[in-house]
Short mmCIF file of C-alpha atoms and ligand atoms in Angstrom, two decimals:
data_model
loop_
_atom_site.label_atom_id
_atom_site.label_comp_id
_atom_site.label_asym_id
_atom_site.label_seq_id
_atom_site.Cartn_x
_atom_site.Cartn_y
_atom_site.Cartn_z
CA MET A 31 -21.47 -50.54 -20.05
CA THR A 32 -18.01 -51.01 -21.55
CA ILE A 33 -16.38 -54.30 -22.47
CA VAL A 34 -12.59 -54.38 -22.18
CA ILE A 35 -10.93 -57.18 -24.14
CA GLY A 36 -7.54 -58.19 -22.71
CA GLY A 37 -6.58 -58.28 -19.05
CA GLY A 38 -2.95 -57.21 -19.43
CA LEU A 39 -1.70 -53.91 -18.03
CA ALA A 40 -3.40 -51.80 -20.73
CA GLY A 41 -6.80 -53.45 -20.30
CA LEU A 42 -6.65 -53.39 -16.51
CA VAL A 43 -5.62 -49.70 -16.33
CA THR A 44 -8.36 -48.70 -18.79
CA ALA A 45 -10.98 -50.78 -17.00
CA HIS A 46 -9.86 -49.44 -13.62
CA GLN A 47 -10.14 -45.81 -14.71
CA LEU A 48 -13.55 -46.33 -16.29
CA ALA A 49 -14.84 -48.22 -13.24
CA THR A 50 -13.54 -45.42 -11.00
CA ALA A 51 -15.48 -42.96 -13.18
CA GLY A 52 -18.64 -44.99 -12.52
CA ARG A 53 -18.84 -47.09 -15.69
CA ARG A 54 -20.07 -50.67 -15.61
CA ILE A 55 -17.28 -52.89 -16.85
CA THR A 56 -16.93 -56.40 -18.22
CA LEU A 57 -13.33 -57.46 -18.71
CA ILE A 58 -12.52 -60.48 -20.88
CA GLU A 59 -9.20 -62.29 -20.54
CA LYS A 60 -8.18 -65.34 -22.53
CA ARG A 61 -5.88 -66.76 -19.89
CA SER A 62 -6.68 -67.90 -16.36
CA THR A 63 -4.44 -65.14 -14.92
CA LEU A 64 -4.54 -61.36 -15.26
CA GLY A 65 -1.61 -59.03 -15.91
CA GLY A 66 -0.42 -60.31 -19.31
CA LEU A 67 3.29 -59.63 -19.65
CA ILE A 68 3.42 -58.26 -16.10
CA ALA A 69 3.64 -61.87 -15.03
CA SER A 70 4.66 -63.32 -11.68
CA ASP A 71 5.15 -66.70 -10.12
CA THR A 72 5.90 -68.10 -6.69
CA ILE A 73 9.26 -69.82 -6.97
CA GLY A 74 10.78 -71.57 -3.96
CA GLY A 75 8.19 -69.83 -1.78
CA VAL A 76 9.02 -66.33 -3.06
CA ARG A 77 6.71 -64.42 -5.42
CA VAL A 78 8.78 -62.74 -8.12
CA ASP A 79 8.19 -60.85 -11.33
CA ILE A 80 8.98 -63.16 -14.24
CA GLY A 81 7.97 -60.68 -16.98
CA ALA A 82 8.41 -56.91 -16.71
CA GLU A 83 10.23 -56.02 -13.49
CA SER A 84 10.53 -52.24 -13.87
CA PHE A 85 9.36 -49.18 -15.80
CA ALA A 86 11.24 -46.35 -17.51
CA ARG A 87 11.32 -43.07 -15.56
CA ARG A 88 11.27 -40.89 -18.68
CA ASN A 89 7.98 -39.34 -17.58
CA SER A 90 6.16 -39.09 -14.26
CA ALA A 91 2.93 -40.71 -15.53
CA VAL A 92 3.66 -44.19 -14.19
CA THR A 93 4.90 -42.95 -10.80
CA ASP A 94 1.85 -40.68 -10.45
CA PHE A 95 -0.52 -43.48 -11.38
CA VAL A 96 1.16 -46.02 -9.09
CA ARG A 97 0.99 -43.55 -6.20
CA SER A 98 -2.67 -42.79 -6.94
CA LEU A 99 -3.34 -46.46 -6.11
CA GLY A 100 -1.64 -46.03 -2.74
CA LEU A 101 1.50 -47.90 -3.83
CA GLU A 102 5.13 -46.81 -3.55
CA THR A 103 7.75 -46.82 -6.26
CA LEU A 104 11.44 -47.54 -5.70
CA VAL A 105 14.63 -47.19 -7.71
CA PRO A 106 17.10 -50.07 -8.12
CA SER A 107 19.83 -50.75 -5.55
CA GLY A 108 23.32 -52.04 -6.30
CA ARG A 109 25.82 -51.25 -9.00
CA SER A 110 25.85 -52.71 -12.52
CA TRP A 111 28.63 -54.77 -14.08
CA ILE A 112 29.71 -55.86 -17.53
CA TRP A 113 31.01 -59.32 -18.42
CA ASN A 114 33.68 -59.29 -21.07
CA GLY A 115 35.27 -62.67 -20.30
CA SER A 116 35.96 -61.19 -16.85
CA PRO A 117 33.84 -58.93 -14.65
CA LEU A 118 34.06 -55.16 -14.95
CA LEU A 119 32.26 -52.80 -12.57
CA ILE A 120 30.70 -49.91 -14.51
CA PRO A 121 32.21 -46.78 -12.91
CA LYS A 122 29.83 -44.33 -11.24
CA ASP A 123 28.57 -41.28 -13.15
CA THR A 124 29.31 -42.64 -16.61
CA SER A 125 27.20 -43.03 -19.72
CA LEU A 126 28.22 -45.95 -21.97
CA GLY A 127 31.47 -45.87 -19.97
CA ILE A 128 32.13 -42.20 -20.81
CA PRO A 129 32.84 -40.38 -17.53
CA ALA A 130 31.11 -37.19 -16.44
CA ASP A 131 34.15 -36.49 -14.25
CA PRO A 132 37.48 -37.59 -15.77
CA HIS A 133 39.16 -36.91 -12.41
CA SER A 134 36.97 -39.38 -10.50
CA PRO A 135 39.04 -41.92 -8.51
CA GLU A 136 37.23 -44.88 -10.13
CA ILE A 137 38.26 -43.71 -13.61
CA ARG A 138 41.83 -42.90 -12.57
CA GLU A 139 42.17 -46.34 -10.96
CA ILE A 140 41.18 -48.23 -14.12
CA LEU A 141 43.36 -46.39 -16.65
CA LYS A 142 47.12 -46.19 -17.20
CA ASP A 143 46.84 -42.72 -18.74
CA PRO A 144 43.91 -40.96 -17.02
CA ASP A 145 45.31 -37.55 -17.98
CA ARG A 146 44.43 -38.29 -21.63
CA VAL A 147 40.77 -38.59 -20.61
CA ALA A 148 40.96 -35.37 -18.57
CA ALA A 149 42.42 -33.59 -21.64
CA ASP A 150 38.84 -33.47 -22.94
CA LEU A 151 38.12 -30.64 -20.50
CA THR A 152 40.69 -28.33 -22.13
CA LEU A 153 40.84 -29.56 -25.76
CA ASP A 154 39.61 -27.22 -28.49
CA PRO A 155 35.80 -27.75 -28.89
CA SER A 156 36.30 -28.24 -32.65
CA ILE A 157 38.07 -31.58 -31.98
CA GLY A 158 35.46 -34.29 -32.50
CA ALA A 159 32.84 -31.80 -33.65
CA ARG A 160 32.42 -33.39 -37.08
CA VAL A 161 32.54 -37.11 -36.25
CA THR A 162 29.40 -39.24 -36.35
CA THR A 163 30.03 -42.35 -34.24
CA VAL A 164 30.45 -42.85 -30.50
CA ALA A 165 33.86 -44.50 -31.01
CA GLU A 166 35.19 -41.58 -33.08
CA LEU A 167 33.94 -39.02 -30.58
CA VAL A 168 35.40 -40.82 -27.54
CA GLU A 169 38.74 -41.42 -29.26
CA ALA A 170 38.99 -37.81 -30.42
CA ARG A 171 38.11 -36.31 -27.04
CA MET A 172 39.41 -38.85 -24.49
CA GLY A 173 41.80 -41.18 -26.33
CA SER A 174 41.81 -44.85 -27.21
CA GLU A 175 42.48 -46.36 -23.77
CA ILE A 176 39.06 -45.48 -22.33
CA LEU A 177 37.44 -46.50 -25.62
CA GLU A 178 38.94 -50.00 -25.42
CA ARG A 179 38.78 -50.46 -21.66
CA LEU A 180 35.26 -49.18 -20.97
CA VAL A 181 33.25 -47.75 -23.84
CA ARG A 182 33.62 -50.61 -26.36
CA PRO A 183 32.61 -53.45 -23.96
CA ILE A 184 29.83 -51.45 -22.30
CA ALA A 185 28.32 -50.15 -25.55
CA THR A 186 28.58 -53.60 -27.16
CA ALA A 187 26.92 -55.29 -24.17
CA ILE A 188 24.07 -52.77 -24.07
CA TYR A 189 23.38 -52.33 -27.78
CA SER A 190 24.99 -55.48 -29.28
CA THR A 191 26.65 -52.99 -31.64
CA ASP A 192 30.27 -51.90 -31.76
CA PRO A 193 30.60 -48.19 -30.88
CA SER A 194 32.30 -47.67 -34.27
CA ARG A 195 28.83 -48.31 -35.75
CA LEU A 196 26.81 -46.55 -33.05
CA ALA A 197 25.51 -43.10 -34.00
CA ILE A 198 25.98 -40.37 -31.39
CA ASN A 199 22.76 -39.77 -29.46
CA PRO A 200 21.31 -36.42 -30.68
CA GLN A 201 20.99 -35.09 -27.11
CA LEU A 202 24.62 -35.97 -26.32
CA LYS A 203 25.69 -34.28 -29.55
CA ALA A 204 23.72 -31.13 -28.72
CA ASP A 205 25.16 -31.06 -25.19
CA PHE A 206 28.68 -31.54 -26.59
CA GLU A 207 28.15 -28.64 -28.97
CA SER A 208 26.88 -26.38 -26.19
CA THR A 209 29.55 -27.30 -23.60
CA GLY A 210 32.56 -28.00 -25.88
CA SER A 211 33.46 -31.02 -23.72
CA LEU A 212 32.36 -34.67 -23.90
CA ALA A 213 32.62 -35.11 -20.10
CA LYS A 214 30.49 -32.01 -19.50
CA ALA A 215 27.97 -33.23 -22.07
CA VAL A 216 27.69 -36.58 -20.25
CA ALA A 217 27.34 -34.75 -16.89
CA LYS A 218 24.45 -32.73 -18.33
CA GLY A 219 22.59 -35.87 -19.37
CA LEU A 220 22.94 -37.80 -16.08
CA SER A 221 19.67 -37.71 -14.22
CA GLY A 222 19.53 -40.60 -11.77
CA PRO A 223 18.35 -44.15 -12.39
CA ALA A 224 16.60 -44.69 -15.73
CA VAL A 225 14.13 -47.20 -14.28
CA ALA A 226 12.06 -47.80 -11.16
CA SER A 227 9.67 -50.46 -9.93
CA VAL A 228 6.74 -50.86 -7.58
CA ARG A 229 7.60 -51.64 -3.95
CA GLY A 230 6.45 -55.23 -3.56
CA GLY A 231 6.95 -56.05 -7.26
CA MET A 232 5.30 -55.00 -10.51
CA PHE A 233 2.77 -57.77 -9.85
CA HIS A 234 1.61 -55.77 -6.83
CA LEU A 235 0.32 -53.12 -9.27
CA ILE A 236 -1.70 -55.78 -11.09
CA ASP A 237 -3.04 -57.12 -7.77
CA MET A 238 -4.22 -53.64 -6.74
CA LEU A 239 -5.90 -52.95 -10.08
CA VAL A 240 -7.74 -56.27 -9.93
CA ARG A 241 -8.73 -55.73 -6.28
CA ASP A 242 -10.17 -52.25 -7.05
CA LEU A 243 -11.96 -53.55 -10.15
CA LYS A 244 -13.61 -56.35 -8.18
CA GLU A 245 -14.60 -53.91 -5.44
CA SER A 246 -16.19 -51.64 -8.04
CA GLY A 247 -18.43 -54.51 -9.13
CA ALA A 248 -16.73 -55.09 -12.47
CA ARG A 249 -17.38 -58.46 -14.07
CA ILE A 250 -14.09 -60.22 -14.82
CA LEU A 251 -14.25 -63.20 -17.17
CA THR A 252 -10.97 -65.12 -17.24
CA ASP A 253 -10.38 -68.19 -19.45
CA THR A 254 -12.58 -66.37 -21.94
CA GLU A 255 -11.45 -65.53 -25.45
CA ALA A 256 -12.98 -62.77 -27.58
CA THR A 257 -13.37 -64.27 -31.04
CA GLY A 258 -15.68 -61.82 -32.77
CA LEU A 259 -16.71 -58.15 -32.91
CA SER A 260 -19.73 -56.61 -34.58
CA TYR A 261 -22.30 -53.82 -34.25
CA SER A 262 -26.06 -54.12 -34.48
CA SER A 263 -28.19 -52.27 -31.92
CA GLY A 264 -25.05 -52.01 -29.75
CA ALA A 265 -21.45 -53.17 -29.84
CA LYS A 266 -21.17 -56.94 -29.65
CA VAL A 267 -18.37 -59.29 -28.62
CA THR A 268 -18.40 -63.00 -29.20
CA ALA A 269 -16.79 -64.54 -26.12
CA VAL A 270 -15.88 -68.20 -25.74
CA THR A 271 -15.45 -69.83 -22.33
CA ALA A 272 -14.56 -73.54 -22.23
CA GLY A 273 -16.05 -74.01 -25.72
CA GLU A 274 -19.28 -72.19 -24.80
CA GLU A 275 -20.03 -69.17 -26.98
CA GLN A 276 -21.90 -66.13 -25.72
CA ILE A 277 -22.62 -62.73 -27.25
CA LEU A 278 -22.02 -59.76 -24.95
CA THR A 279 -23.46 -56.33 -25.75
CA ALA A 280 -22.13 -52.92 -24.64
CA GLU A 281 -22.16 -49.23 -25.56
CA ASN A 282 -18.50 -49.41 -26.41
CA ILE A 283 -15.54 -51.75 -26.49
CA VAL A 284 -11.88 -51.30 -25.62
CA LEU A 285 -9.57 -53.65 -27.47
CA ALA A 286 -6.46 -54.13 -25.30
CA THR A 287 -4.94 -57.39 -26.50
CA SER A 288 -1.53 -57.99 -28.02
CA ILE A 289 -1.13 -57.24 -31.72
CA THR A 290 -2.06 -60.49 -33.48
CA PRO A 291 -5.47 -61.06 -31.83
CA ALA A 292 -6.14 -57.31 -32.02
CA ILE A 293 -5.68 -57.29 -35.78
CA ALA A 294 -7.80 -60.42 -36.19
CA LEU A 295 -10.63 -58.76 -34.21
CA LEU A 296 -10.25 -55.39 -35.96
CA ASN A 297 -10.55 -57.17 -39.29
CA LYS A 298 -14.05 -58.26 -38.30
CA VAL A 299 -15.25 -54.64 -38.35
CA THR A 300 -12.82 -52.65 -40.53
CA ASP A 301 -11.01 -53.45 -43.75
CA LEU A 302 -7.38 -53.30 -42.69
CA GLU A 303 -4.71 -53.39 -45.32
CA PRO A 304 -2.52 -56.50 -44.91
CA PHE A 305 -0.46 -56.01 -41.78
CA THR A 306 3.02 -57.49 -41.38
CA VAL A 307 3.69 -57.89 -37.68
CA PRO A 308 7.39 -57.37 -36.86
CA THR A 309 8.80 -60.27 -34.89
CA GLY A 310 10.67 -59.76 -31.64
CA LYS A 311 13.77 -61.65 -30.57
CA PRO A 312 12.78 -64.67 -28.50
CA THR A 313 14.50 -64.78 -25.12
CA THR A 314 14.67 -67.37 -22.38
CA HIS A 315 14.70 -66.37 -18.72
CA VAL A 316 15.71 -68.79 -16.00
CA THR A 317 14.83 -67.48 -12.54
CA LEU A 318 16.57 -69.24 -9.66
CA VAL A 319 15.56 -68.80 -6.03
CA LEU A 320 18.47 -69.80 -3.82
CA ASN A 321 19.44 -70.29 -0.20
CA SER A 322 23.03 -69.10 -0.28
CA ALA A 323 25.06 -66.88 2.03
CA GLU A 324 27.54 -66.45 -0.85
CA LEU A 325 25.02 -64.11 -2.47
CA ASP A 326 24.43 -62.00 0.67
CA GLY A 327 27.26 -59.67 -0.34
CA ALA A 328 25.82 -59.25 -3.87
CA PRO A 329 29.14 -60.04 -5.63
CA ARG A 330 27.97 -58.47 -8.91
CA GLY A 331 25.64 -55.82 -7.51
CA SER A 332 22.28 -55.65 -9.25
CA GLY A 333 23.60 -57.69 -12.15
CA MET A 334 25.53 -57.65 -15.37
CA LEU A 335 25.23 -57.47 -19.13
CA CYS A 336 27.44 -59.77 -21.18
CA VAL A 337 29.42 -58.69 -24.24
CA PRO A 338 28.07 -60.97 -27.01
CA GLY A 339 30.25 -64.03 -27.52
CA THR A 340 31.82 -63.95 -24.05
CA SER A 341 29.18 -66.02 -22.21
CA ARG A 342 26.32 -68.34 -23.07
CA ALA A 343 24.09 -65.91 -21.13
CA LYS A 344 23.02 -62.47 -22.32
CA ALA A 345 22.52 -60.93 -18.90
CA LEU A 346 22.16 -61.72 -15.23
CA THR A 347 19.94 -59.87 -12.77
CA HIS A 348 20.34 -60.31 -9.02
CA LEU A 349 16.70 -59.43 -8.39
CA SER A 350 16.90 -59.58 -4.60
CA CYS A 351 19.79 -57.09 -4.62
CA LYS A 352 18.28 -54.83 -7.28
CA TRP A 353 14.86 -54.51 -5.60
CA SER A 354 15.29 -53.83 -1.91
CA TRP A 355 11.70 -54.81 -1.06
CA MET A 356 12.60 -58.47 -1.67
CA ARG A 357 15.09 -58.45 1.20
CA GLU A 358 12.27 -57.25 3.47
CA VAL A 359 10.17 -60.33 2.68
CA THR A 360 12.70 -63.15 2.31
CA ASP A 361 16.23 -64.31 3.22
CA LYS A 362 16.39 -66.19 -0.07
CA HIS A 363 18.00 -64.77 -3.19
CA ALA A 364 16.40 -64.47 -6.60
CA VAL A 365 18.64 -64.41 -9.68
CA ARG A 366 17.49 -64.25 -13.28
CA VAL A 367 19.79 -65.49 -16.06
CA SER A 368 18.67 -64.33 -19.53
CA TYR A 369 19.54 -65.94 -22.83
CA ALA A 370 19.22 -64.79 -26.43
CA THR A 371 17.38 -66.46 -29.32
CA GLY A 372 17.36 -70.21 -29.76
CA LYS A 373 19.50 -71.11 -26.75
CA GLN A 374 18.36 -74.43 -25.29
CA VAL A 375 19.16 -74.00 -21.62
CA ASN A 376 18.16 -75.79 -18.45
CA VAL A 377 18.48 -75.03 -14.75
CA ASP A 378 21.95 -76.66 -14.52
CA ASP A 379 23.19 -74.41 -17.34
CA ALA A 380 21.76 -71.35 -15.62
CA LEU A 381 23.40 -72.27 -12.31
CA ALA A 382 26.74 -72.84 -14.04
CA ASP A 383 26.45 -69.53 -15.90
CA MET A 384 25.45 -67.72 -12.72
CA ASN A 385 28.48 -69.15 -10.90
CA GLU A 386 30.80 -68.08 -13.71
CA LEU A 387 29.38 -64.57 -13.96
CA MET A 388 29.05 -64.07 -10.19
CA GLY A 389 32.39 -65.69 -9.32
CA THR A 390 30.55 -68.01 -6.92
CA GLY A 391 30.63 -71.78 -6.35
CA ILE A 392 27.02 -72.45 -5.43
CA GLY A 393 25.81 -76.05 -5.75
CA PRO A 394 22.40 -77.36 -6.91
CA GLU A 395 21.40 -78.10 -3.29
CA ALA A 396 21.04 -74.31 -2.77
CA ILE A 397 18.21 -74.08 -5.33
CA ALA A 398 14.89 -73.65 -3.52
CA GLY A 399 13.00 -73.31 -6.78
CA SER A 400 13.39 -72.35 -10.42
CA LYS A 401 11.31 -71.27 -13.38
CA THR A 402 12.26 -71.25 -17.05
CA VAL A 403 10.21 -69.03 -19.37
CA ARG A 404 10.70 -68.95 -23.14
CA TRP A 405 9.22 -65.67 -24.20
CA GLY A 406 8.84 -66.46 -27.92
CA ASN A 407 7.63 -63.43 -29.82
CA ALA A 408 5.89 -61.86 -26.82
CA LEU A 409 7.73 -58.60 -27.23
CA THR A 410 6.65 -57.02 -30.54
CA PRO A 411 9.31 -54.45 -31.44
CA SER A 412 7.96 -50.91 -31.75
CA THR A 413 9.38 -50.32 -35.23
CA PRO A 414 8.71 -47.00 -37.05
CA GLY A 415 6.75 -48.99 -39.68
CA LEU A 416 4.50 -50.52 -37.02
CA ARG A 417 3.96 -47.16 -35.35
CA GLN A 418 2.94 -45.61 -38.66
CA ARG A 419 0.52 -48.46 -39.45
CA ALA A 420 -0.95 -48.45 -35.95
CA ASP A 421 -1.46 -44.66 -36.05
CA SER A 422 -3.23 -44.89 -39.40
CA ILE A 423 -5.93 -47.32 -38.19
CA THR A 424 -9.36 -45.80 -37.88
CA THR A 425 -12.06 -47.52 -35.87
CA PRO A 426 -15.82 -46.97 -35.47
CA ASP A 427 -16.59 -44.59 -32.61
CA TRP A 428 -17.78 -47.44 -30.36
CA LEU A 429 -14.38 -49.20 -30.61
CA HIS A 430 -11.17 -48.00 -28.92
CA VAL A 431 -7.72 -49.59 -29.16
CA THR A 432 -4.94 -49.51 -26.60
CA GLY A 433 -2.00 -51.71 -25.54
CA ALA A 434 1.71 -51.89 -26.22
CA TRP A 435 1.45 -52.41 -29.99
CA ARG A 436 -0.61 -49.19 -30.22
CA ALA A 437 1.11 -47.17 -27.47
CA GLY A 438 4.73 -48.32 -27.75
CA THR A 439 6.45 -51.12 -25.87
CA GLY A 440 6.89 -50.85 -22.12
CA VAL A 441 4.98 -49.80 -19.06
CA ALA A 442 5.90 -46.11 -19.46
CA SER A 443 4.14 -46.06 -22.85
CA VAL A 444 1.28 -48.43 -22.04
CA ILE A 445 -0.03 -46.69 -18.90
CA PRO A 446 -0.30 -43.12 -20.31
CA HIS A 447 -2.03 -44.43 -23.46
CA ALA A 448 -4.50 -46.49 -21.40
CA LEU A 449 -5.22 -43.46 -19.22
CA GLN A 450 -5.86 -41.34 -22.34
CA THR A 451 -8.13 -44.03 -23.78
CA ALA A 452 -10.16 -44.17 -20.57
CA ALA A 453 -10.33 -40.36 -20.35
CA ALA A 454 -11.59 -40.14 -23.94
CA LEU A 455 -14.33 -42.66 -23.15
CA ALA A 456 -15.30 -41.38 -19.72
C1 LIG B 715 10.10 -60.81 -20.58
C2 LIG B 715 9.59 -59.41 -20.66
C3 LIG B 715 10.19 -58.45 -19.88
C4 LIG B 715 9.72 -57.12 -19.94
N1 LIG B 715 10.31 -56.20 -19.16
C5 LIG B 715 9.85 -54.94 -19.14
C6 LIG B 715 10.37 -54.00 -18.22
O1 LIG B 715 11.22 -54.33 -17.37
N2 LIG B 715 9.89 -52.72 -18.29
C7 LIG B 715 8.90 -52.36 -19.17
O2 LIG B 715 8.48 -51.20 -19.17
N3 LIG B 715 8.36 -53.25 -20.04
C8 LIG B 715 8.81 -54.53 -20.03
N4 LIG B 715 8.25 -55.44 -20.87
C9 LIG B 715 7.18 -55.00 -21.78
C10 LIG B 715 5.84 -54.83 -21.01
O3 LIG B 715 5.65 -55.93 -20.16
C11 LIG B 715 4.71 -54.72 -22.01
O4 LIG B 715 4.95 -53.63 -22.91
C12 LIG B 715 3.34 -54.50 -21.33
O5 LIG B 715 3.18 -55.28 -20.18
C13 LIG B 715 2.26 -54.79 -22.37
O6 LIG B 715 0.98 -54.69 -21.78
P1 LIG B 715 -0.33 -54.89 -22.67
O7 LIG B 715 -1.47 -54.86 -21.74
O8 LIG B 715 -0.31 -53.94 -23.80
O9 LIG B 715 -0.18 -56.34 -23.35
P2 LIG B 715 -0.19 -57.81 -22.74
O10 LIG B 715 0.52 -57.85 -21.44
O11 LIG B 715 0.30 -58.69 -23.85
O12 LIG B 715 -1.73 -58.10 -22.45
C14 LIG B 715 -2.66 -58.47 -23.44
C15 LIG B 715 -3.64 -59.43 -22.81
O13 LIG B 715 -4.64 -59.74 -23.77
C16 LIG B 715 -4.99 -61.10 -23.62
N5 LIG B 715 -5.62 -61.56 -24.87
C17 LIG B 715 -5.02 -61.77 -26.06
N6 LIG B 715 -5.94 -62.14 -26.96
C18 LIG B 715 -7.14 -62.15 -26.34
C19 LIG B 715 -8.47 -62.45 -26.77
N7 LIG B 715 -8.74 -62.77 -28.04
N8 LIG B 715 -9.46 -62.37 -25.85
C20 LIG B 715 -9.21 -62.01 -24.56
N9 LIG B 715 -7.97 -61.73 -24.11
C21 LIG B 715 -6.95 -61.80 -24.99
C22 LIG B 715 -3.66 -61.77 -23.34
O14 LIG B 715 -3.84 -63.04 -22.75
C23 LIG B 715 -3.02 -60.74 -22.38
O15 LIG B 715 -3.33 -61.01 -21.03
C24 LIG B 715 8.68 -56.76 -20.83
C25 LIG B 715 8.09 -57.76 -21.61
C26 LIG B 715 8.53 -59.06 -21.54
C27 LIG B 715 7.89 -60.12 -22.39
#
């Protein structure tokens, strides 16, 4: 018997794998819902992801796992835009606005002097070879017009850092050194969409894991908080449901909560050195579900990132354009407007910001439903210091730790680590 503490993605994947391998499982989740930060809600009659909506495609682990559950993955639809006081469509086949093909019609259309960009293909490879920042490299190879028109706003919107302070990505630098051209280096690095999702929503993955777990006979205790850990004639968890305390015993325990409760529980059985948890940037997401033909044409594609200081919003995602499965289940549109730290926003603000960014004039009567989520410090940043501390933790052999704070933030880190944890136990 294994007890899994935490019913977020990490806990559910670990429990699922162990149950599939024939283990008896008890899963303990503090909240009334499962999935943790893979959260969803039904807004205006449409179920949408309100937490994580995608996963990074940097490895095939997530896709393989999702497919092993009989689910399909899909890549985003629609083009991306930047808001810099006015909308700017990010040209195709670019990275941070740097084109892989300087002769592409979209690049030539935007610039007064496109030949300066194309000069990169024939310039001596030593030009730009010693610079260290993105801005210096682009200016040296392709001139200042593309830097100002595309690279500066796009890089600033993505990284909130001016490209004059942005170090050149080591892979881009290596590709530039091997090809002698910035455009060719960008072309080498382009490899399709960086993210994908689950057809039907990320919440569909959670639903399937929970369904399989229930079918396997696993015991799932929601509204139950693990408050203590110990070992005497077996691993023991103190679990509290509606004020009632019970002690559960197992051969081993998987701790799959977020960082703060995990450290509190670890401290019950190991002497951890004082642990400073890095704080994430709080964000507010307002998701609007709308009845509006104005959005049928997806005026800003899958969405846009805003250059800091040019809009109250940080980003806008037209979810029902980005994820094609939504159009198969509803005629309504789902749009998420995201805000940075400390912004007090309401639905009216979000609608006004959406109209400005989208260039639409949609009134409040079009809103079928809305949901505002303030994420607080939910997203613990995976700093090098945290990684080092997490890696240095040793636990008794009956106790295993997984989850984003241990594995690295994001689905593409959490799933492989949970699979490894389950494999080590099974
Ligand atoms: C707004 C937002 C958007 C995101 N977008 C993306 C994205 O698009 N792509 C991506 O890859 N990642 C994204 N992420 C990150 C991703 O969602 C997380 O890295 C991942 O879901 C973390 O899973 P987890 O199981 O480790 O932790 P959690 O989801 O935090 O799960 C931990 C669970 O443990 C439970 N728990 C805590 N304490 C106890 C206790 N004492 N007893 C019992 N249960 C307890 C909690 O209630 C929770 O359910 C996003 C995160 C947020 C907040």
